[in-house]
Amino acid sequence: QVQLVESGGALVQAGGSLRLSCAASGRTFSTYAMGWFRRAPGKEREFVAAINRPGSNKYYADSVKGRFTISRDNSQNTVYLQMNSLQPEDTAVYYCAADEGLILSMRSNSYTYWGQGTQVTVSS
């Protein structure tokens, strides 16, 4: 089992940047693929980015490709989401999640463990 705690959410102006962090504790972090998802007000939760166990393979949603970067530091048990060129439509609660499976997934039901979320608000 792993516990996940997100941080780094804030209010930022359009065009700005934020870096989200997700700290993991419990079972060995490097045995999990990690993902970031978000839920905007009134919308379903959606996939943002995912990274495999060693950090060598990454997936991104089309809406964030070229603006967001997912990375991980297995020595620090942390996964990051660098968000640049933020837009009001990026406003959401952002969640990190851990997946024990062997295949990197963009599907939320592949992820077993979830953090509590961190709020990102982008003003226009």
C-alpha positions as protocol buffer text, in pm:
chain_id: "A"
residue {
  index: 1
  type: GLN
  ca { x: 0 y: 0 z: 0 }
}
residue {
  index: 2
  type: VAL
  ca { x: 114 y: 356 z: -64 }
}
residue {
  index: 3
  type: GLN
  ca { x: -2 y: 693 z: 69 }
}
residue {
  index: 4
  type: LEU
  ca { x: 5 y: 996 z: -161 }
}
residue {
  index: 5
  type: VAL
  ca { x: 9 y: 1363 z: -67 }
}
residue {
  index: 6
  type: GLU
  ca { x: -7 y: 1635 z: -332 }
}
residue {
  index: 7
  type: SER
  ca { x: 119 y: 1989 z: -289 }
}
residue {
  index: 8
  type: GLY
  ca { x: 196 y: 2296 z: -495 }
}
residue {
  index: 9
  type: GLY
  ca { x: -150 y: 2402 z: -602 }
}
residue {
  index: 10
  type: ALA
  ca { x: -216 y: 2776 z: -604 }
}
residue {
  index: 11
  type: LEU
  ca { x: -388 y: 3068 z: -771 }
}
residue {
  index: 12
  type: VAL
  ca { x: -190 y: 3182 z: -1075 }
}
residue {
  index: 13
  type: GLN
  ca { x: -250 y: 3416 z: -1366 }
}
residue {
  index: 14
  type: ALA
  ca { x: -296 y: 3289 z: -1719 }
}
residue {
  index: 15
  type: GLY
  ca { x: 40 y: 3226 z: -1880 }
}
residue {
  index: 16
  type: GLY
  ca { x: 201 y: 3143 z: -1549 }
}
residue {
  index: 17
  type: SER
  ca { x: 361 y: 2825 z: -1423 }
}
residue {
  index: 18
  type: LEU
  ca { x: 327 y: 2590 z: -1129 }
}
residue {
  index: 19
  type: ARG
  ca { x: 498 y: 2272 z: -1020 }
}
residue {
  index: 20
  type: LEU
  ca { x: 290 y: 2015 z: -840 }
}
residue {
  index: 21
  type: SER
  ca { x: 452 y: 1753 z: -621 }
}
residue {
  index: 22
  type: CYS
  ca { x: 319 y: 1423 z: -498 }
}
residue {
  index: 23
  type: ALA
  ca { x: 504 y: 1261 z: -210 }
}
residue {
  index: 24
  type: ALA
  ca { x: 459 y: 889 z: -157 }
}
residue {
  index: 25
  type: SER
  ca { x: 509 y: 684 z: 157 }
}
residue {
  index: 26
  type: GLY
  ca { x: 462 y: 320 z: 235 }
}
residue {
  index: 27
  type: ARG
  ca { x: 550 y: 52 z: -14 }
}
residue {
  index: 28
  type: THR
  ca { x: 846 y: 104 z: -247 }
}
residue {
  index: 29
  type: PHE
  ca { x: 764 y: 399 z: -472 }
}
residue {
  index: 30
  type: SER
  ca { x: 958 y: 268 z: -769 }
}
residue {
  index: 31
  type: THR
  ca { x: 722 y: -29 z: -802 }
}
residue {
  index: 32
  type: TYR
  ca { x: 437 y: 200 z: -910 }
}
residue {
  index: 33
  type: ALA
  ca { x: 357 y: 376 z: -1231 }
}
residue {
  index: 34
  type: MET
  ca { x: 227 y: 722 z: -1146 }
}
residue {
  index: 35
  type: GLY
  ca { x: -37 y: 940 z: -1299 }
}
residue {
  index: 36
  type: TRP
  ca { x: -183 y: 1287 z: -1266 }
}
residue {
  index: 37
  type: PHE
  ca { x: -554 y: 1345 z: -1316 }
}
residue {
  index: 38
  type: ARG
  ca { x: -774 y: 1649 z: -1270 }
}
residue {
  index: 39
  type: ARG
  ca { x: -1135 y: 1733 z: -1205 }
}
residue {
  index: 40
  type: ALA
  ca { x: -1268 y: 2070 z: -1310 }
}
residue {
  index: 41
  type: PRO
  ca { x: -1588 y: 2211 z: -1158 }
}
residue {
  index: 42
  type: GLY
  ca { x: -1889 y: 2036 z: -1304 }
}
residue {
  index: 43
  type: LYS
  ca { x: -1680 y: 1797 z: -1513 }
}
residue {
  index: 44
  type: GLU
  ca { x: -1564 y: 1439 z: -1496 }
}
residue {
  index: 45
  type: ARG
  ca { x: -1218 y: 1352 z: -1377 }
}
residue {
  index: 46
  type: GLU
  ca { x: -976 y: 1341 z: -1668 }
}
residue {
  index: 47
  type: PHE
  ca { x: -632 y: 1208 z: -1739 }
}
residue {
  index: 48
  type: VAL
  ca { x: -345 y: 1456 z: -1750 }
}
residue {
  index: 49
  type: ALA
  ca { x: -16 y: 1265 z: -1757 }
}
residue {
  index: 50
  type: ALA
  ca { x: 144 y: 936 z: -1660 }
}
residue {
  index: 51
  type: ILE
  ca { x: 496 y: 804 z: -1612 }
}
residue {
  index: 52
  type: ASN
  ca { x: 623 y: 449 z: -1589 }
}
residue {
  index: 53
  type: ARG
  ca { x: 824 y: 303 z: -1303 }
}
residue {
  index: 54
  type: PRO
  ca { x: 1175 y: 403 z: -1415 }
}
residue {
  index: 55
  type: GLY
  ca { x: 1057 y: 732 z: -1567 }
}
residue {
  index: 56
  type: SER
  ca { x: 1152 y: 635 z: -1921 }
}
residue {
  index: 57
  type: ASN
  ca { x: 802 y: 644 z: -2072 }
}
residue {
  index: 58
  type: LYS
  ca { x: 543 y: 920 z: -2041 }
}
residue {
  index: 59
  type: TYR
  ca { x: 193 y: 984 z: -2169 }
}
residue {
  index: 60
  type: TYR
  ca { x: 13 y: 1316 z: -2190 }
}
residue {
  index: 61
  type: ALA
  ca { x: -339 y: 1428 z: -2263 }
}
residue {
  index: 62
  type: ASP
  ca { x: -358 y: 1622 z: -2588 }
}
residue {
  index: 63
  type: SER
  ca { x: -482 y: 1926 z: -2397 }
}
residue {
  index: 64
  type: VAL
  ca { x: -158 y: 1957 z: -2200 }
}
residue {
  index: 65
  type: LYS
  ca { x: 98 y: 1820 z: -2443 }
}
residue {
  index: 66
  type: GLY
  ca { x: 384 y: 2066 z: -2489 }
}
residue {
  index: 67
  type: ARG
  ca { x: 287 y: 2263 z: -2177 }
}
residue {
  index: 68
  type: PHE
  ca { x: 302 y: 2009 z: -1894 }
}
residue {
  index: 69
  type: THR
  ca { x: 587 y: 1776 z: -1800 }
}
residue {
  index: 70
  type: ILE
  ca { x: 565 y: 1479 z: -1568 }
}
residue {
  index: 71
  type: SER
  ca { x: 877 y: 1353 z: -1394 }
}
residue {
  index: 72
  type: ARG
  ca { x: 970 y: 1145 z: -1095 }
}
residue {
  index: 73
  type: ASP
  ca { x: 1253 y: 1107 z: -848 }
}
residue {
  index: 74
  type: ASN
  ca { x: 1249 y: 755 z: -712 }
}
residue {
  index: 75
  type: SER
  ca { x: 1518 y: 841 z: -457 }
}
residue {
  index: 76
  type: GLN
  ca { x: 1283 y: 1107 z: -313 }
}
residue {
  index: 77
  type: ASN
  ca { x: 961 y: 904 z: -357 }
}
residue {
  index: 78
  type: THR
  ca { x: 810 y: 1195 z: -543 }
}
residue {
  index: 79
  type: VAL
  ca { x: 640 y: 1257 z: -875 }
}
residue {
  index: 80
  type: TYR
  ca { x: 613 y: 1605 z: -1022 }
}
residue {
  index: 81
  type: LEU
  ca { x: 395 y: 1786 z: -1270 }
}
residue {
  index: 82
  type: GLN
  ca { x: 552 y: 2099 z: -1417 }
}
residue {
  index: 83
  type: MET
  ca { x: 278 y: 2313 z: -1567 }
}
residue {
  index: 84
  type: ASN
  ca { x: 366 y: 2599 z: -1798 }
}
residue {
  index: 85
  type: SER
  ca { x: 154 y: 2838 z: -2003 }
}
residue {
  index: 86
  type: LEU
  ca { x: -139 y: 2779 z: -1774 }
}
residue {
  index: 87
  type: GLN
  ca { x: -484 y: 2871 z: -1899 }
}
residue {
  index: 88
  type: PRO
  ca { x: -816 y: 2921 z: -1719 }
}
residue {
  index: 89
  type: GLU
  ca { x: -935 y: 2587 z: -1856 }
}
residue {
  index: 90
  type: ASP
  ca { x: -658 y: 2420 z: -1653 }
}
residue {
  index: 91
  type: THR
  ca { x: -842 y: 2520 z: -1335 }
}
residue {
  index: 92
  type: ALA
  ca { x: -917 y: 2200 z: -1145 }
}
residue {
  index: 93
  type: VAL
  ca { x: -832 y: 1987 z: -848 }
}
residue {
  index: 94
  type: TYR
  ca { x: -527 y: 1784 z: -944 }
}
residue {
  index: 95
  type: TYR
  ca { x: -479 y: 1433 z: -813 }
}
residue {
  index: 96
  type: CYS
  ca { x: -185 y: 1199 z: -827 }
}
residue {
  index: 97
  type: ALA
  ca { x: -241 y: 828 z: -840 }
}
residue {
  index: 98
  type: ALA
  ca { x: -36 y: 508 z: -822 }
}
residue {
  index: 99
  type: ASP
  ca { x: -78 y: 203 z: -1042 }
}
residue {
  index: 100
  type: GLU
  ca { x: 67 y: -139 z: -961 }
}
residue {
  index: 101
  type: GLY
  ca { x: 16 y: -266 z: -1315 }
}
residue {
  index: 102
  type: LEU
  ca { x: 292 y: -334 z: -1562 }
}
residue {
  index: 103
  type: ILE
  ca { x: 142 y: -139 z: -1851 }
}
residue {
  index: 104
  type: LEU
  ca { x: 135 y: 241 z: -1837 }
}
residue {
  index: 105
  type: SER
  ca { x: -226 y: 351 z: -1844 }
}
residue {
  index: 106
  type: MET
  ca { x: -429 y: 665 z: -1904 }
}
residue {
  index: 107
  type: ARG
  ca { x: -740 y: 509 z: -1750 }
}
residue {
  index: 108
  type: SER
  ca { x: -830 y: 618 z: -1399 }
}
residue {
  index: 109
  type: ASN
  ca { x: -965 y: 274 z: -1310 }
}
residue {
  index: 110
  type: SER
  ca { x: -614 y: 133 z: -1357 }
}
residue {
  index: 111
  type: TYR
  ca { x: -492 y: 332 z: -1059 }
}
residue {
  index: 112
  type: THR
  ca { x: -534 y: 187 z: -714 }
}
residue {
  index: 113
  type: TYR
  ca { x: -414 y: 461 z: -481 }
}
residue {
  index: 114
  type: TRP
  ca { x: -509 y: 826 z: -489 }
}
residue {
  index: 115
  type: GLY
  ca { x: -410 y: 1141 z: -309 }
}
residue {
  index: 116
  type: GLN
  ca { x: -649 y: 1400 z: -168 }
}
residue {
  index: 117
  type: GLY
  ca { x: -585 y: 1651 z: -445 }
}
residue {
  index: 118
  type: THR
  ca { x: -449 y: 2003 z: -470 }
}
residue {
  index: 119
  type: GLN
  ca { x: -638 y: 2301 z: -612 }
}
residue {
  index: 120
  type: VAL
  ca { x: -504 y: 2485 z: -914 }
}
residue {
  index: 121
  type: THR
  ca { x: -685 y: 2802 z: -1013 }
}
residue {
  index: 122
  type: VAL
  ca { x: -585 y: 3000 z: -1320 }
}
residue {
  index: 123
  type: SER
  ca { x: -724 y: 3351 z: -1350 }
}
residue {
  index: 124
  type: SER
  ca { x: -770 y: 3525 z: -1685 }
}
